[in-house]
Amino acid sequence: MTWDLYAIRYATNPRRLARDNFIAASGDPHDAAMPMDFFIWCAVKDGRAVVVDSGADAATCAARGNDFLRCPAESLAAIGVDATRVE
């Protein structure tokens, strides 16, 4: 029972600091750049597709200060998955 698992990057934030990830307090010497990428996860097997994390849209990414790279639904289409049919 093997599934293909896809991690598809849809957003990034090269401006994040360690404190944005709750790792260091402001002024802590460890509070340095800590870029973060954001992914949707999709498992595919025998015509079935299960999305584990559906990601966010452009407006949500903008509100969070993230750089939106691609629409998660369009990203699924690029791997042959119809976003309207996922479980």
Short mmCIF file of N, CA and C in Angstrom, two decimals:
data_model
loop_
_atom_site.label_atom_id
_atom_site.label_comp_id
_atom_site.label_asym_id
_atom_site.label_seq_id
_atom_site.Cartn_x
_atom_site.Cartn_y
_atom_site.Cartn_z
N MET A 1 0.83 -1.16 0.00
CA MET A 1 0.00 0.00 0.00
C MET A 1 0.89 1.25 0.00
N THR A 2 1.47 1.58 -1.12
CA THR A 2 2.37 2.72 -1.23
C THR A 2 1.66 3.93 -1.81
N TRP A 3 1.85 5.06 -1.17
CA TRP A 3 1.30 6.33 -1.63
C TRP A 3 2.45 7.21 -2.10
N ASP A 4 2.19 8.04 -3.10
CA ASP A 4 3.15 9.08 -3.50
C ASP A 4 2.79 10.31 -2.68
N LEU A 5 3.79 10.90 -2.03
CA LEU A 5 3.55 12.08 -1.20
C LEU A 5 4.24 13.28 -1.83
N TYR A 6 3.48 14.34 -2.03
CA TYR A 6 3.99 15.57 -2.65
C TYR A 6 3.98 16.70 -1.62
N ALA A 7 5.09 17.40 -1.55
CA ALA A 7 5.19 18.64 -0.77
C ALA A 7 5.32 19.75 -1.80
N ILE A 8 4.33 20.63 -1.87
CA ILE A 8 4.29 21.65 -2.92
C ILE A 8 4.38 23.03 -2.26
N ARG A 9 5.45 23.75 -2.54
CA ARG A 9 5.66 25.06 -1.94
C ARG A 9 4.72 26.08 -2.59
N TYR A 10 3.95 26.79 -1.78
CA TYR A 10 3.02 27.79 -2.32
C TYR A 10 3.32 29.20 -1.81
N ALA A 11 4.15 29.31 -0.77
CA ALA A 11 4.49 30.64 -0.23
C ALA A 11 5.84 30.57 0.47
N THR A 12 6.42 31.75 0.66
CA THR A 12 7.70 31.84 1.35
C THR A 12 7.75 33.15 2.12
N ASN A 13 8.62 33.20 3.09
CA ASN A 13 8.84 34.45 3.80
C ASN A 13 10.32 34.52 4.19
N PRO A 14 11.13 35.18 3.35
CA PRO A 14 12.56 35.27 3.64
C PRO A 14 12.87 36.29 4.73
N ARG A 15 11.87 37.03 5.19
CA ARG A 15 12.09 38.08 6.18
C ARG A 15 11.83 37.64 7.61
N ARG A 16 11.40 36.41 7.81
CA ARG A 16 11.07 35.95 9.17
C ARG A 16 12.31 35.93 10.04
N LEU A 17 12.09 36.19 11.30
CA LEU A 17 13.14 36.10 12.31
C LEU A 17 12.81 34.95 13.26
N ALA A 18 13.79 34.50 14.00
CA ALA A 18 13.57 33.40 14.94
C ALA A 18 12.41 33.70 15.89
N ARG A 19 12.28 34.95 16.35
CA ARG A 19 11.19 35.27 17.27
C ARG A 19 9.82 35.11 16.63
N ASP A 20 9.74 35.20 15.28
CA ASP A 20 8.47 34.99 14.59
C ASP A 20 8.02 33.54 14.69
N ASN A 21 8.97 32.66 14.99
CA ASN A 21 8.68 31.23 15.13
C ASN A 21 8.66 30.82 16.61
N PHE A 22 8.58 31.81 17.50
CA PHE A 22 8.52 31.58 18.95
C PHE A 22 9.77 30.88 19.48
N ILE A 23 10.91 31.15 18.87
CA ILE A 23 12.15 30.50 19.28
C ILE A 23 13.03 31.43 20.11
N ALA A 24 12.96 32.71 19.86
CA ALA A 24 13.81 33.66 20.58
C ALA A 24 13.03 34.93 20.85
N ALA A 25 13.38 35.58 21.93
CA ALA A 25 12.75 36.85 22.27
C ALA A 25 13.46 37.99 21.56
N SER A 26 12.77 39.08 21.38
CA SER A 26 13.38 40.26 20.78
C SER A 26 14.60 40.65 21.61
N GLY A 27 15.71 40.94 20.94
CA GLY A 27 16.94 41.28 21.63
C GLY A 27 17.82 40.09 21.96
N ASP A 28 17.29 38.88 21.86
CA ASP A 28 18.08 37.67 22.08
C ASP A 28 19.13 37.57 20.99
N PRO A 29 20.38 37.24 21.31
CA PRO A 29 21.42 37.14 20.28
C PRO A 29 21.15 36.05 19.24
N HIS A 30 20.25 35.14 19.55
CA HIS A 30 19.91 34.09 18.60
C HIS A 30 18.78 34.51 17.65
N ASP A 31 18.24 35.70 17.86
CA ASP A 31 17.15 36.18 17.02
C ASP A 31 17.72 36.67 15.70
N ALA A 32 17.86 35.76 14.78
CA ALA A 32 18.45 36.04 13.47
C ALA A 32 17.47 35.64 12.38
N ALA A 33 17.87 35.87 11.16
CA ALA A 33 17.02 35.50 10.02
C ALA A 33 16.70 34.00 10.07
N MET A 34 15.44 33.69 9.85
CA MET A 34 15.00 32.30 9.80
C MET A 34 13.92 32.19 8.73
N PRO A 35 14.34 32.26 7.46
CA PRO A 35 13.36 32.17 6.38
C PRO A 35 12.51 30.90 6.51
N MET A 36 11.28 31.00 6.04
CA MET A 36 10.38 29.85 6.12
C MET A 36 9.61 29.70 4.82
N ASP A 37 9.48 28.48 4.36
CA ASP A 37 8.66 28.15 3.21
C ASP A 37 7.38 27.48 3.71
N PHE A 38 6.31 27.60 2.93
CA PHE A 38 5.02 27.05 3.29
C PHE A 38 4.57 26.08 2.19
N PHE A 39 4.08 24.92 2.59
CA PHE A 39 3.76 23.84 1.66
C PHE A 39 2.34 23.33 1.86
N ILE A 40 1.78 22.80 0.76
CA ILE A 40 0.62 21.93 0.89
C ILE A 40 1.16 20.51 0.73
N TRP A 41 0.48 19.57 1.32
CA TRP A 41 0.89 18.17 1.25
C TRP A 41 -0.24 17.36 0.63
N CYS A 42 0.11 16.52 -0.31
CA CYS A 42 -0.89 15.70 -1.01
C CYS A 42 -0.37 14.28 -1.17
N ALA A 43 -1.18 13.33 -0.75
CA ALA A 43 -0.86 11.91 -0.92
C ALA A 43 -1.73 11.37 -2.06
N VAL A 44 -1.11 10.64 -3.00
CA VAL A 44 -1.82 10.14 -4.18
C VAL A 44 -1.58 8.64 -4.32
N LYS A 45 -2.66 7.89 -4.60
CA LYS A 45 -2.56 6.45 -4.83
C LYS A 45 -3.80 5.98 -5.58
N ASP A 46 -3.58 5.26 -6.64
CA ASP A 46 -4.67 4.63 -7.39
C ASP A 46 -5.84 5.57 -7.68
N GLY A 47 -5.54 6.78 -8.15
CA GLY A 47 -6.59 7.72 -8.50
C GLY A 47 -7.18 8.48 -7.33
N ARG A 48 -6.76 8.17 -6.11
CA ARG A 48 -7.22 8.89 -4.92
C ARG A 48 -6.20 9.96 -4.57
N ALA A 49 -6.68 11.06 -4.03
CA ALA A 49 -5.80 12.13 -3.56
C ALA A 49 -6.31 12.62 -2.22
N VAL A 50 -5.41 12.67 -1.26
CA VAL A 50 -5.74 13.16 0.07
C VAL A 50 -4.84 14.36 0.34
N VAL A 51 -5.45 15.52 0.58
CA VAL A 51 -4.68 16.72 0.90
C VAL A 51 -4.60 16.80 2.43
N VAL A 52 -3.37 16.84 2.93
CA VAL A 52 -3.15 16.87 4.37
C VAL A 52 -3.17 18.31 4.88
N ASP A 53 -2.64 19.24 4.11
CA ASP A 53 -2.65 20.65 4.48
C ASP A 53 -2.99 21.43 3.22
N SER A 54 -4.09 22.18 3.24
CA SER A 54 -4.57 22.83 2.02
C SER A 54 -3.94 24.19 1.75
N GLY A 55 -3.11 24.70 2.65
CA GLY A 55 -2.42 25.96 2.39
C GLY A 55 -3.31 27.17 2.60
N ALA A 56 -2.94 28.27 1.93
CA ALA A 56 -3.66 29.53 2.09
C ALA A 56 -3.72 30.24 0.74
N ASP A 57 -4.65 31.19 0.64
CA ASP A 57 -4.77 31.95 -0.60
C ASP A 57 -3.88 33.20 -0.55
N ALA A 58 -3.85 33.94 -1.65
CA ALA A 58 -2.98 35.11 -1.76
C ALA A 58 -3.30 36.16 -0.70
N ALA A 59 -4.58 36.40 -0.43
CA ALA A 59 -4.97 37.41 0.55
C ALA A 59 -4.49 37.03 1.95
N THR A 60 -4.62 35.77 2.31
CA THR A 60 -4.18 35.31 3.63
C THR A 60 -2.66 35.42 3.74
N CYS A 61 -1.97 35.03 2.69
CA CYS A 61 -0.51 35.15 2.71
C CYS A 61 -0.08 36.61 2.86
N ALA A 62 -0.74 37.51 2.15
CA ALA A 62 -0.40 38.93 2.25
C ALA A 62 -0.65 39.45 3.66
N ALA A 63 -1.76 39.05 4.26
CA ALA A 63 -2.08 39.49 5.61
C ALA A 63 -1.06 38.99 6.63
N ARG A 64 -0.45 37.85 6.35
CA ARG A 64 0.55 37.27 7.25
C ARG A 64 1.97 37.70 6.90
N GLY A 65 2.13 38.50 5.85
CA GLY A 65 3.45 38.97 5.45
C GLY A 65 4.26 37.95 4.66
N ASN A 66 3.57 36.95 4.11
CA ASN A 66 4.25 35.92 3.32
C ASN A 66 4.16 36.24 1.84
N ASP A 67 5.14 35.81 1.08
CA ASP A 67 5.14 35.99 -0.37
C ASP A 67 4.41 34.81 -1.01
N PHE A 68 3.27 35.08 -1.61
CA PHE A 68 2.47 34.05 -2.27
C PHE A 68 3.15 33.67 -3.59
N LEU A 69 3.42 32.40 -3.79
CA LEU A 69 4.12 31.93 -4.99
C LEU A 69 3.18 31.32 -6.02
N ARG A 70 2.18 30.58 -5.54
CA ARG A 70 1.27 29.91 -6.47
C ARG A 70 0.02 29.46 -5.75
N CYS A 71 -1.04 29.37 -6.50
CA CYS A 71 -2.32 28.91 -5.97
C CYS A 71 -2.22 27.42 -5.63
N PRO A 72 -2.57 27.01 -4.41
CA PRO A 72 -2.50 25.59 -4.08
C PRO A 72 -3.32 24.70 -5.02
N ALA A 73 -4.51 25.13 -5.43
CA ALA A 73 -5.33 24.32 -6.34
C ALA A 73 -4.65 24.16 -7.69
N GLU A 74 -4.04 25.23 -8.20
CA GLU A 74 -3.31 25.13 -9.47
C GLU A 74 -2.08 24.25 -9.33
N SER A 75 -1.46 24.28 -8.17
CA SER A 75 -0.31 23.42 -7.92
C SER A 75 -0.71 21.95 -7.95
N LEU A 76 -1.87 21.65 -7.40
CA LEU A 76 -2.36 20.27 -7.45
C LEU A 76 -2.59 19.84 -8.90
N ALA A 77 -3.15 20.73 -9.70
CA ALA A 77 -3.38 20.41 -11.12
C ALA A 77 -2.07 20.07 -11.82
N ALA A 78 -0.97 20.72 -11.41
CA ALA A 78 0.33 20.47 -12.03
C ALA A 78 0.83 19.05 -11.78
N ILE A 79 0.32 18.39 -10.72
CA ILE A 79 0.70 17.00 -10.48
C ILE A 79 -0.44 16.04 -10.87
N GLY A 80 -1.44 16.57 -11.60
CA GLY A 80 -2.52 15.74 -12.11
C GLY A 80 -3.65 15.49 -11.13
N VAL A 81 -3.79 16.35 -10.13
CA VAL A 81 -4.85 16.18 -9.13
C VAL A 81 -5.87 17.29 -9.28
N ASP A 82 -7.14 16.91 -9.40
CA ASP A 82 -8.24 17.87 -9.47
C ASP A 82 -8.60 18.28 -8.04
N ALA A 83 -8.37 19.55 -7.71
CA ALA A 83 -8.58 20.03 -6.35
C ALA A 83 -10.01 19.83 -5.87
N THR A 84 -10.97 19.78 -6.77
CA THR A 84 -12.37 19.60 -6.37
C THR A 84 -12.68 18.16 -6.00
N ARG A 85 -11.74 17.25 -6.23
CA ARG A 85 -12.00 15.83 -5.97
C ARG A 85 -11.14 15.24 -4.86
N VAL A 86 -10.39 16.07 -4.16
CA VAL A 86 -9.54 15.52 -3.10
C VAL A 86 -10.35 15.21 -1.86
N GLU A 87 -9.81 14.36 -1.04
CA GLU A 87 -10.48 13.96 0.21
C GLU A 87 -9.89 14.72 1.38
#
